[in-house]
CSV table of C-alpha atoms in Angstrom, one decimal:
chain,number,residue,atom,x,y,z
P,1,MET,CA,0.0,-0.2,-0.4
P,2,ASP,CA,0.9,3.4,-0.8
P,3,THR,CA,1.5,5.4,2.6
P,4,SER,CA,2.6,8.6,1.0
P,5,SER,CA,0.7,11.7,2.5
P,6,LEU,CA,-0.9,14.2,0.9
P,7,TRP,CA,1.1,16.7,1.7
P,8,ARG,CA,4.3,14.8,0.6
P,9,ALA,CA,2.1,14.6,-3.0
P,10,THR,CA,1.4,18.3,-3.3
P,11,ALA,CA,5.1,19.5,-2.3
P,12,PRO,CA,8.3,19.1,-4.0
P,13,GLY,CA,11.4,18.3,-1.2
P,14,PRO,CA,14.3,21.0,-1.6
P,15,GLY,CA,16.9,18.9,-2.5
P,16,PHE,CA,19.5,19.5,-0.1
P,17,ALA,CA,23.1,17.1,-0.9
P,18,MET,CA,23.8,14.2,1.7
P,19,LEU,CA,26.8,14.8,4.0
P,20,GLU,CA,29.9,13.6,2.4
P,21,ALA,CA,33.1,14.5,4.5
P,22,ASP,CA,33.8,15.5,8.2
P,23,ALA,CA,32.5,18.9,9.3
P,24,GLN,CA,32.8,20.7,12.5
P,25,CYS,CA,30.0,23.6,13.9
P,26,ASP,CA,28.8,25.1,16.5
P,27,VAL,CA,25.6,23.3,16.6
P,28,LEU,CA,24.4,20.1,15.1
P,29,VAL,CA,20.7,20.0,14.9
P,30,VAL,CA,19.8,16.4,14.0
P,31,GLY,CA,16.5,16.0,12.5
P,32,GLY,CA,14.8,18.0,9.7
P,33,GLY,CA,11.4,18.2,10.8
P,34,ILE,CA,9.4,21.3,11.6
P,35,THR,CA,11.7,21.6,15.2
P,36,GLY,CA,14.3,21.1,13.6
P,37,VAL,CA,14.6,23.0,10.6
P,38,THR,CA,13.4,26.1,12.6
P,39,THR,CA,15.7,25.7,15.2
P,40,ALA,CA,18.5,25.7,12.2
P,41,LEU,CA,17.3,28.7,11.3
P,42,LEU,CA,17.3,30.7,14.0
P,43,LEU,CA,20.9,29.5,15.1
P,44,ALA,CA,21.9,30.5,11.3
P,45,GLU,CA,20.3,34.1,12.0
P,46,GLN,CA,22.4,34.2,15.1
P,47,GLY,CA,25.3,33.9,13.0
P,48,ARG,CA,26.2,30.5,14.0
P,49,ARG,CA,27.6,27.8,12.4
P,50,VAL,CA,25.5,25.3,11.8
P,51,VAL,CA,24.7,21.7,10.2
P,52,LEU,CA,21.5,20.0,10.1
P,53,LEU,CA,21.1,16.2,9.5
P,54,GLU,CA,18.2,14.6,7.9
P,55,ALA,CA,17.7,11.0,7.9
P,56,GLY,CA,15.8,11.2,4.7
P,57,GLU,CA,14.0,14.0,3.1
P,58,ILE,CA,13.3,17.3,4.5
P,59,GLY,CA,10.1,17.5,6.2
P,60,GLY,CA,9.7,13.8,5.2
P,61,GLY,CA,8.4,12.4,8.8
P,62,THR,CA,6.2,13.5,11.4
P,63,THR,CA,5.7,17.2,10.1
P,64,SER,CA,4.6,15.7,6.5
P,65,HIS,CA,1.9,13.3,8.2
P,66,SER,CA,0.2,15.5,10.0
P,67,THR,CA,-2.6,17.2,9.8
P,68,GLY,CA,-1.5,20.8,8.7
P,69,ASN,CA,-3.6,22.4,11.9
P,70,LEU,CA,-2.1,24.8,14.3
P,71,TYR,CA,-4.1,25.9,17.1
P,72,ALA,CA,-3.6,27.6,20.6
P,73,THR,CA,-4.9,25.2,22.6
P,74,THR,CA,-4.3,21.3,22.7
P,75,LYS,CA,-5.7,18.4,21.7
P,76,PRO,CA,-6.1,16.7,24.8
P,77,GLY,CA,-7.9,20.9,26.1
P,78,ILE,CA,-6.6,23.7,27.7
P,79,ALA,CA,-9.0,22.8,30.7
P,80,SER,CA,-6.6,19.4,31.4
P,81,ILE,CA,-3.9,22.0,31.7
P,82,ALA,CA,-5.3,24.4,34.3
P,83,SER,CA,-6.4,21.9,35.8
P,84,HIS,CA,-3.1,20.1,36.2
P,85,TRP,CA,-1.0,23.2,36.3
P,86,GLY,CA,-3.3,26.2,37.3
P,87,GLN,CA,-4.7,29.1,35.3
P,88,ASP,CA,-1.1,31.1,35.1
P,89,VAL,CA,0.5,27.6,33.3
P,90,ALA,CA,-2.2,27.4,31.0
P,91,ARG,CA,-2.4,31.0,30.1
P,92,GLU,CA,1.2,30.9,29.3
P,93,VAL,CA,0.7,27.6,27.2
P,94,LEU,CA,-2.0,29.5,24.9
P,95,ALA,CA,0.6,32.3,25.0
P,96,ALA,CA,3.4,30.4,23.5
P,97,ARG,CA,1.3,28.4,21.0
P,98,ALA,CA,-0.3,31.3,19.9
P,99,GLY,CA,3.0,33.4,18.9
P,100,ALA,CA,4.2,30.1,17.2
P,101,ILE,CA,1.1,30.5,15.0
P,102,ASP,CA,2.6,34.1,14.5
P,103,PHE,CA,5.9,33.3,13.8
P,104,ILE,CA,4.5,30.4,11.0
P,105,GLU,CA,2.4,33.1,9.6
P,106,GLN,CA,5.1,35.6,9.5
P,107,HIS,CA,7.6,32.9,7.7
P,108,SER,CA,4.9,31.8,5.2
P,109,ARG,CA,4.9,35.4,3.5
P,110,ASP,CA,6.9,34.7,1.0
P,111,ASN,CA,6.1,31.3,0.4
P,112,PRO,CA,2.3,31.1,-1.1
P,113,ALA,CA,2.7,26.9,-1.8
P,114,ALA,CA,2.7,27.0,2.1
P,115,GLY,CA,-0.8,27.9,2.0
P,116,PHE,CA,-0.7,29.7,5.7
P,117,THR,CA,-5.0,30.2,6.3
P,118,ARG,CA,-6.3,31.3,9.5
P,119,CYS,CA,-9.7,30.0,10.4
P,120,ALA,CA,-11.7,28.7,13.2
P,121,MET,CA,-11.6,25.8,15.4
P,122,HIS,CA,-14.9,23.5,15.9
P,123,ARG,CA,-14.9,20.6,18.3
P,124,GLY,CA,-18.0,19.4,19.0
P,125,GLY,CA,-19.0,15.7,20.5
P,126,ARG,CA,-20.6,12.4,18.4
P,127,PHE,CA,-22.2,11.0,21.4
P,128,ALA,CA,-23.4,12.7,24.9
P,129,PRO,CA,-20.7,11.6,27.0
P,130,ASP,CA,-18.3,14.5,25.2
P,131,HIS,CA,-20.4,17.0,25.7
P,132,ALA,CA,-18.8,17.7,28.9
P,133,PHE,CA,-15.8,17.7,27.9
P,134,ILE,CA,-16.8,20.3,25.0
P,135,ASP,CA,-18.6,22.7,28.3
P,136,GLN,CA,-15.1,21.9,30.6
P,137,GLU,CA,-12.9,23.7,27.7
P,138,HIS,CA,-15.3,26.4,26.8
P,139,ARG,CA,-15.3,27.3,30.7
P,140,ALA,CA,-11.2,27.6,30.8
P,141,LEU,CA,-10.7,28.8,27.6
P,142,ALA,CA,-13.3,31.5,28.8
P,143,ARG,CA,-12.0,32.1,32.1
P,144,LEU,CA,-8.5,32.3,30.5
P,145,GLY,CA,-10.4,35.2,28.4
P,146,VAL,CA,-10.0,33.6,25.1
P,147,PRO,CA,-12.8,34.8,22.9
P,148,VAL,CA,-14.7,31.3,22.3
P,149,ARG,CA,-18.2,30.8,21.4
P,150,MET,CA,-20.7,28.0,21.4
P,151,GLU,CA,-22.7,27.1,17.8
P,152,HIS,CA,-25.1,24.5,17.4
P,153,GLY,CA,-23.4,22.7,14.8
P,154,PHE,CA,-21.0,22.2,12.3
P,155,PRO,CA,-20.9,24.4,8.9
P,156,GLY,CA,-20.9,23.1,5.3
P,157,GLY,CA,-22.5,20.3,5.7
P,158,LEU,CA,-20.7,18.4,8.5
P,159,PRO,CA,-22.6,16.1,9.9
P,160,PRO,CA,-24.6,17.8,13.0
P,161,PRO,CA,-23.1,16.5,16.4
P,162,SER,CA,-24.5,15.3,19.1
P,163,GLY,CA,-24.4,18.4,21.5
P,164,PRO,CA,-23.0,22.2,21.4
P,165,VAL,CA,-20.3,22.9,19.6
P,166,LEU,CA,-17.4,25.2,20.5
P,167,VAL,CA,-15.9,27.6,18.0
P,168,LEU,CA,-12.6,29.3,18.4
P,169,GLU,CA,-11.7,32.2,15.7
P,170,ASP,CA,-8.5,33.0,14.5
P,171,GLN,CA,-6.4,29.3,14.8
P,172,ALA,CA,-4.6,28.5,11.2
P,173,GLN,CA,-4.2,25.7,8.9
P,174,LEU,CA,-0.8,25.1,6.2
P,175,GLN,CA,0.4,22.5,3.7
P,176,PRO,CA,3.3,21.4,6.6
P,177,GLN,CA,5.4,20.1,3.8
P,178,ALA,CA,5.8,23.2,1.6
P,179,TYR,CA,6.1,25.2,4.8
P,180,VAL,CA,9.1,23.1,6.1
P,181,SER,CA,10.6,23.1,3.0
P,182,GLY,CA,10.5,26.9,2.3
P,183,LEU,CA,11.7,27.2,5.5
P,184,ALA,CA,15.1,25.1,5.0
P,185,GLN,CA,16.1,27.3,2.1
P,186,ARG,CA,15.4,30.0,3.7
P,187,ALA,CA,18.0,28.5,6.7
P,188,ALA,CA,20.4,27.6,3.6
P,189,ARG,CA,20.3,31.3,2.8
P,190,ALA,CA,21.0,32.3,6.4
P,191,GLY,CA,24.8,30.0,6.2
P,192,ALA,CA,23.0,26.6,7.7
P,193,SER,CA,24.5,23.7,6.2
P,194,ILE,CA,21.4,21.2,5.6
P,195,HIS,CA,22.4,17.9,4.6
P,196,GLU,CA,18.9,15.1,3.6
P,197,HIS,CA,20.0,11.4,3.3
P,198,SER,CA,22.3,11.2,6.1
P,199,ARG,CA,21.2,9.3,9.0
P,200,VAL,CA,23.1,9.6,12.2
P,201,LEU,CA,24.1,5.8,12.9
P,202,GLU,CA,26.7,6.9,16.0
P,203,LEU,CA,26.1,9.6,18.2
P,204,ASP,CA,28.8,10.2,20.9
P,205,ALA,CA,27.1,13.1,23.2
P,206,ALA,CA,29.7,13.4,25.5
P,207,ARG,CA,32.2,14.0,22.8
P,208,ARG,CA,29.6,15.9,20.4
P,209,ILE,CA,30.2,13.6,17.7
P,210,ALA,CA,27.8,12.3,15.0
P,211,THR,CA,28.6,9.9,12.8
P,212,THR,CA,26.7,9.0,9.3
P,213,ALA,CA,27.7,6.6,6.6
P,214,SER,CA,29.8,8.8,4.9
P,215,GLY,CA,30.8,11.8,7.3
P,216,SER,CA,31.5,13.5,11.3
P,217,VAL,CA,30.1,16.3,12.8
P,218,LYS,CA,32.1,17.3,15.5
P,219,ALA,CA,29.8,20.2,17.3
P,220,GLY,CA,29.8,22.3,20.4
P,221,GLU,CA,26.2,21.5,21.3
P,222,ILE,CA,23.9,18.9,19.6
P,223,VAL,CA,19.8,19.6,19.7
P,224,LEU,CA,18.0,16.3,19.2
P,225,ALA,CA,15.3,17.0,16.9
P,226,THR,CA,13.7,13.6,15.9
P,227,HIS,CA,10.4,13.8,17.6
P,228,SER,CA,11.8,11.2,20.4
P,229,PRO,CA,15.3,11.6,21.1
P,230,LYS,CA,17.6,9.3,19.5
P,231,GLY,CA,19.7,7.1,22.1
P,232,PHE,CA,18.9,6.2,25.7
P,233,HIS,CA,17.0,9.7,27.4
P,234,VAL,CA,14.9,9.2,30.9
P,235,VAL,CA,12.0,10.9,28.9
P,236,GLN,CA,11.4,7.9,27.2
P,237,ALA,CA,10.1,5.9,30.0
P,238,GLU,CA,7.5,9.0,30.5
P,239,MET,CA,5.8,8.7,27.3
P,240,PRO,CA,3.4,6.5,25.9
P,241,VAL,CA,3.6,6.7,22.0
P,242,HIS,CA,0.4,6.8,19.7
P,243,ARG,CA,-0.5,6.4,15.9
P,244,GLU,CA,-3.2,7.9,13.9
P,245,TYR,CA,-4.4,6.6,10.7
P,246,ALA,CA,-5.2,9.9,7.5
P,247,VAL,CA,-7.3,9.1,4.7
P,248,ALA,CA,-7.5,12.2,1.8
P,249,PHE,CA,-10.3,12.0,-0.1
P,250,GLU,CA,-11.5,13.9,-3.2
P,251,ALA,CA,-13.9,16.7,-1.9
P,252,GLY,CA,-17.6,15.6,-2.8
P,253,SER,CA,-20.8,16.9,-1.7
P,254,VAL,CA,-19.3,18.1,2.1
P,255,ASP,CA,-16.8,20.3,1.8
P,256,PRO,CA,-17.0,22.8,4.7
P,257,GLY,CA,-14.0,25.2,3.4
P,258,PRO,CA,-11.1,26.3,5.5
P,259,GLY,CA,-11.6,25.6,9.4
P,260,ILE,CA,-10.5,22.8,11.7
P,261,PHE,CA,-13.3,20.3,12.7
P,262,TRP,CA,-13.5,17.7,15.6
P,263,TRP,CA,-15.6,15.4,16.4
P,264,GLU,CA,-14.7,14.4,20.0
P,265,GLY,CA,-14.5,10.6,21.5
P,266,ASP,CA,-13.2,7.3,21.4
P,267,GLU,CA,-14.4,7.2,17.3
P,268,GLY,CA,-14.0,10.8,17.0
P,269,LEU,CA,-12.4,12.6,13.6
P,270,SER,CA,-10.4,15.2,12.5
P,271,ILE,CA,-11.5,16.8,9.5
P,272,ARG,CA,-10.3,19.6,7.1
P,273,VAL,CA,-10.2,20.8,3.3
P,274,PHE,CA,-7.1,21.2,1.1
P,275,ALA,CA,-7.1,22.8,-2.2
P,276,HIS,CA,-3.8,22.4,-4.5
P,277,GLU,CA,-4.2,23.3,-8.4
P,278,GLY,CA,-7.8,23.3,-9.0
P,279,ARG,CA,-8.4,20.3,-6.6
P,280,ARG,CA,-10.1,20.0,-3.6
P,281,TYR,CA,-9.3,17.1,-0.6
P,282,LEU,CA,-11.3,16.5,2.4
P,283,VAL,CA,-8.4,15.0,4.8
P,284,VAL,CA,-10.1,12.9,7.8
P,285,VAL,CA,-7.6,11.4,10.4
P,286,GLY,CA,-8.9,8.9,12.8
P,287,PRO,CA,-8.8,8.3,16.8
P,288,GLU,CA,-5.2,7.3,18.4
P,289,HIS,CA,-4.0,4.0,19.0
P,290,LYS,CA,-1.1,2.7,20.7
P,291,THR,CA,2.1,2.0,18.6
P,292,GLY,CA,2.7,-1.8,18.4
P,293,THR,CA,-0.3,-3.1,19.6
P,294,HIS,CA,-3.4,-2.9,17.4
P,295,ASN,CA,-4.1,-3.8,13.5
P,296,ALA,CA,-2.9,-1.2,11.9
P,297,LYS,CA,-5.3,-2.4,8.7
P,298,ALA,CA,-8.0,-2.5,10.7
P,299,ALA,CA,-7.3,1.0,12.2
P,300,LEU,CA,-7.1,2.8,8.9
P,301,MET,CA,-10.3,0.7,7.3
P,302,ALA,CA,-12.6,1.9,10.3
P,303,VAL,CA,-10.9,5.6,9.2
P,304,GLU,CA,-12.3,5.1,5.6
P,305,ALA,CA,-15.4,3.7,6.6
P,306,MET,CA,-16.8,6.0,9.1
P,307,ALA,CA,-15.8,9.2,6.6
P,308,ASN,CA,-17.5,7.0,4.0
P,309,SER,CA,-20.4,6.7,6.1
P,310,HIS,CA,-20.8,10.5,7.5
P,311,LEU,CA,-19.2,12.6,5.0
P,312,SER,CA,-19.9,11.1,1.2
P,313,PRO,CA,-16.5,12.0,0.0
P,314,GLY,CA,-15.1,11.2,-3.6
P,315,ARG,CA,-12.6,8.0,-4.0
P,316,ALA,CA,-9.7,8.1,-1.4
P,317,VAL,CA,-6.5,9.1,-3.0
P,318,HIS,CA,-3.7,9.0,0.0
P,319,ARG,CA,-3.6,7.3,2.8
P,320,TRP,CA,-0.9,7.3,5.9
P,321,SER,CA,-0.2,7.6,9.6
P,322,ALA,CA,1.6,9.2,12.1
P,323,GLN,CA,2.9,8.6,15.7
P,324,ASN,CA,3.1,11.3,18.4
P,325,TYR,CA,5.0,10.9,21.9
P,326,ARG,CA,2.7,12.2,24.9
P,327,SER,CA,4.5,14.0,27.8
P,328,HIS,CA,3.7,12.5,31.3
P,329,ASP,CA,2.3,15.8,32.7
P,330,GLY,CA,0.9,17.6,29.5
P,331,LEU,CA,3.5,20.3,29.2
P,332,PRO,CA,6.7,19.3,26.5
P,333,TYR,CA,10.1,18.6,27.1
P,334,ILE,CA,12.4,21.1,25.4
P,335,GLY,CA,15.9,22.3,27.0
P,336,ARG,CA,19.0,20.1,28.0
P,337,ASP,CA,18.8,16.9,29.3
P,338,ARG,CA,21.0,14.8,31.5
P,339,SER,CA,22.6,13.6,28.6
P,340,GLY,CA,23.9,17.1,28.1
P,341,CYS,CA,22.4,17.2,24.0
P,342,PHE,CA,19.2,19.6,23.8
P,343,ILE,CA,15.8,18.0,23.1
P,344,ALA,CA,12.3,18.7,22.0
P,345,THR,CA,9.9,15.6,22.6
P,346,GLY,CA,6.5,14.8,24.1
P,347,PHE,CA,4.1,16.9,21.8
P,348,ALA,CA,1.4,14.4,21.4
P,349,ALA,CA,-0.4,15.4,18.9
P,350,ASP,CA,0.1,19.0,18.8
P,351,GLY,CA,3.7,18.8,17.1
P,352,LEU,CA,3.2,21.4,14.5
P,353,THR,CA,3.0,24.2,17.2
P,354,TRP,CA,5.0,22.6,19.9
P,355,GLY,CA,7.8,21.8,17.6
P,356,THR,CA,8.1,25.8,16.7
P,357,VAL,CA,8.0,27.1,20.1
P,358,ALA,CA,10.8,24.4,20.7
P,359,ALA,CA,12.6,25.8,18.5
P,360,ARG,CA,12.0,29.3,19.6
P,361,GLY,CA,12.6,28.3,23.2
P,362,ILE,CA,16.0,26.3,22.3
P,363,ALA,CA,17.2,29.3,20.1
P,364,ALA,CA,16.6,31.9,22.9
P,365,GLN,CA,18.3,29.6,25.8
P,366,MET,CA,21.7,29.5,23.5
P,367,ALA,CA,21.5,32.9,23.0
P,368,GLY,CA,21.2,33.1,26.5
P,369,LYS,CA,17.6,34.5,27.2
P,370,LYS,CA,15.1,33.8,29.9
P,371,ASP,CA,11.9,32.1,29.5
P,372,ALA,CA,10.0,31.2,32.2
P,373,PHE,CA,7.7,28.9,30.2
P,374,ILE,CA,10.5,26.8,28.8
P,375,GLU,CA,12.4,26.3,31.9
P,376,ARG,CA,9.0,24.9,32.9
P,377,CYS,CA,9.2,22.5,30.1
P,378,THR,CA,12.6,21.4,31.1
P,379,PRO,CA,13.0,17.8,30.6
P,380,GLY,CA,14.5,17.0,33.9
P,381,ARG,CA,11.6,17.9,35.6
P,382,PHE,CA,9.5,15.5,38.2
P,383,THR,CA,6.0,16.6,38.3
P,384,PRO,CA,4.4,12.3,39.8
P,385,VAL,CA,1.8,13.7,41.3
P,386,LYS,CA,0.5,15.8,37.9
P,387,GLY,CA,1.5,12.9,35.4
P,388,ALA,CA,1.1,9.6,37.8
P,389,LYS,CA,-1.7,8.1,35.1
P,390,THR,CA,0.4,8.6,32.3
P,391,LEU,CA,3.7,7.5,33.9
P,392,LEU,CA,1.3,4.5,35.0
P,393,GLU,CA,0.4,4.0,31.6
P,394,GLU,CA,3.9,3.8,30.2
P,395,VAL,CA,5.4,1.4,32.6
P,396,SER,CA,2.2,-0.8,32.1
P,397,THR,CA,2.6,-1.0,28.4
P,398,MET,CA,6.4,-1.8,28.8
P,399,ALA,CA,5.9,-4.4,31.4
P,400,GLY,CA,3.2,-6.1,29.6
P,401,ALA,CA,4.8,-5.7,26.2
P,402,LEU,CA,7.8,-7.5,27.6
P,403,LEU,CA,6.1,-10.2,29.6
P,404,LYS,CA,3.8,-11.1,27.1
P,405,ASP,CA,6.5,-11.3,24.3
P,406,TYR,CA,9.2,-13.2,26.4
P,407,LEU,CA,6.5,-15.8,27.3
P,408,THR,CA,4.8,-16.2,24.0
P,409,HIS,CA,6.5,-18.6,21.9
P,410,PRO,CA,6.9,-17.3,18.2
P,411,GLN,CA,4.1,-18.6,15.6
P,412,ALA,CA,4.5,-22.4,14.6
P,413,GLU,CA,4.6,-21.8,10.8
P,414,LYS,CA,7.6,-22.2,8.8
P,415,LEU,CA,9.3,-19.7,6.8
P,416,ALA,CA,8.5,-21.7,3.6
P,417,SER,CA,5.0,-21.3,3.9
P,418,LEU,CA,4.9,-17.8,4.7
P,419,ALA,CA,2.8,-16.3,1.4
P,420,PRO,CA,3.9,-13.1,-0.5
P,421,GLY,CA,2.8,-10.3,1.7
P,422,ASP,CA,2.9,-12.2,4.7
P,423,SER,CA,4.9,-12.0,8.1
P,424,ALA,CA,5.5,-13.8,11.5
P,425,ILE,CA,7.2,-13.9,13.9
P,426,VAL,CA,9.1,-17.4,13.5
P,427,ASP,CA,11.5,-19.8,15.6
P,428,SER,CA,14.8,-20.1,13.5
P,429,GLU,CA,17.4,-22.4,15.4
P,430,GLY,CA,16.3,-21.6,18.5
P,431,GLU,CA,16.0,-17.7,18.1
P,432,ALA,CA,13.2,-15.5,17.6
P,433,VAL,CA,13.0,-14.1,14.2
P,434,ALA,CA,10.7,-11.6,12.4
P,435,ALA,CA,9.7,-12.3,9.0
P,436,TRP,CA,8.5,-10.9,5.8
P,437,ARG,CA,8.0,-12.0,2.3
P,438,SER,CA,7.6,-9.2,0.2
P,439,PRO,CA,4.9,-9.3,-3.2
P,440,GLN,CA,7.4,-10.4,-5.4
P,441,GLY,CA,8.9,-13.3,-3.0
P,442,GLU,CA,11.9,-12.3,-1.5
P,443,LEU,CA,12.3,-13.3,1.9
P,444,PHE,CA,13.1,-10.8,5.0
P,445,ALA,CA,14.5,-11.7,8.2
P,446,VAL,CA,15.5,-9.8,11.1
P,447,SER,CA,16.0,-9.9,14.8
P,448,SER,CA,12.6,-9.4,16.8
P,449,VAL,CA,14.4,-7.8,19.3
P,450,CYS,CA,14.4,-3.8,19.3
P,451,THR,CA,17.9,-2.6,19.6
P,452,HIS,CA,16.8,0.4,21.7
P,453,LEU,CA,16.2,-1.3,25.0
P,454,GLY,CA,15.3,-5.1,24.1
P,455,CYS,CA,11.4,-5.0,23.4
P,456,LYS,CA,9.7,-7.4,20.9
P,457,VAL,CA,9.0,-5.7,17.4
P,458,HIS,CA,5.1,-6.3,15.8
P,459,TRP,CA,4.3,-5.8,12.2
P,460,ASN,CA,2.7,-2.4,10.8
P,461,SER,CA,1.0,-4.3,7.5
P,462,VAL,CA,-0.2,-1.0,6.5
P,463,GLU,CA,3.0,0.9,6.6
P,464,THR,CA,5.3,-2.4,6.0
P,465,SER,CA,7.4,-2.0,9.6
P,466,TRP,CA,8.2,-3.7,12.3
P,467,ASP,CA,7.2,-1.5,15.5
P,468,CYS,CA,8.2,-1.6,18.9
P,469,PRO,CA,5.1,-1.2,21.8
P,470,CYS,CA,7.5,0.5,24.4
P,471,HIS,CA,9.4,3.5,22.9
P,472,GLY,CA,8.4,3.4,19.6
P,473,SER,CA,11.1,2.5,17.3
P,474,ARG,CA,10.0,1.5,14.0
P,475,PHE,CA,11.9,-0.7,11.6
P,476,ARG,CA,11.6,-1.4,7.4
P,477,PRO,CA,11.7,-5.2,6.7
P,478,ASP,CA,15.2,-4.9,6.1
P,479,GLY,CA,15.8,-3.7,9.8
P,480,THR,CA,16.9,-0.1,8.8
P,481,VAL,CA,15.8,2.3,11.4
P,482,ILE,CA,12.4,4.4,10.0
P,483,GLU,CA,11.7,6.5,13.3
P,484,GLY,CA,12.2,6.2,17.0
P,485,PRO,CA,14.7,6.1,19.7
P,486,ALA,CA,16.6,3.3,18.3
P,487,ILE,CA,20.0,4.2,16.5
P,488,ALA,CA,21.1,0.8,15.4
P,489,PRO,CA,19.1,-1.4,13.1
P,490,LEU,CA,17.6,-4.9,13.6
P,491,ARG,CA,20.4,-7.3,13.1
P,492,ARG,CA,19.5,-9.2,9.3
P,493,LYS,CA,19.3,-13.2,9.8
P,494,GLN,CA,20.8,-15.3,7.3
P,495,ILE,CA,19.0,-18.5,7.4
P,496,ARG,CA,17.4,-21.4,4.9
P,497,GLU,CA,14.1,-22.2,4.3
P,498,MET,CA,13.1,-25.5,5.1
P,499,GLY,CA,9.9,-27.3,3.3
């Protein structure tokens, strides 16, 4: 299945060369999504020598698999922040995120392809239990002085909700791939040295050296803008990892125009429209699922079925998914952690805006400027009361995955019986092996043990990947790292097929 996002399909990448020599710099930025590229731009504008290394193509990871929506509140709701942290912190969150949207707007003015558009955000419930959340969020925003109102339905032919709809004006949306590509070109003009197809294979945080297949970078500081920081970091034990599935349809009879439209709840949907070269698309994103523990194909089919049932779209033209990492207490992790590197993670499903907040905060910290909110987001904070539920969820998930997978025997089928397109964890000479046979018949066999912290990987039939349920590392069938904290690939297995 082709899982290229709509954003990747409608915006060309900037086309930077790979790193092919050893280099030295003031700051190395690892990761070419919105967080890393924004950081590189701001640091280059400060006059620093900056090198950015991206494993694939600029914007090709989580940024181009997002919704392209920008909002000052958060997906879990500002009421949750206010409840855990108090009114003042909730106000800081709104201010930081609104400032990030203004920054994106400013840096989109010379990039029409970014498609930055101010619009309203609409949140309604599909079922009666969602009413309490909508009401709570309305009251929280109003107490914080945010202009917000309640309406009786969604615009543009969207199905009516089961209760009132919260409307927050002056939010925004954009084409995220086009935006970050333009931003990268701007960073390069400011002096940043940007390299695509330059995966970091070894990272020595103490010596500030990163090594790729064709070069290395020695830096004064390192910023890990890789969604989850590469290697071993304490915050990884505090972050549940989830995936969302998205489908872009040709727009049909339901076309609400610009706007962010959310149906809340366990079967909720995020809906938006995107126009490109005279064609209009309806983008529909479904609920979250814990990485590595769900049926990916069933999750994607459920989104498509709900959209067809409720929205009457045209044909489905793009299908993809995205991964997110939640912090344990509702605030992201931004700043220097115990490794000595700067990290930016824990954005949940609010990454475009939080990523911009993080980049601006890290750049300010390096310039010696104080920011009370960014200091509050330090990775070393300890807030067990605020984050007890999330911490318990993550510990339980990891313990359950380890116990289940190491006590469960591999599947009984033999490698020779794997049909094209099939996968299985099989026993090979007393070792559990993760095997997949391509549609062309080629057999790929790798270790089933994640190279990060030793959990067992699970097959993702949509993305054709092995996913780790513990901390979200993901690998291609040949073992190559796709994303997540793992740096080393899954070991290839040379095995004989027996009939």
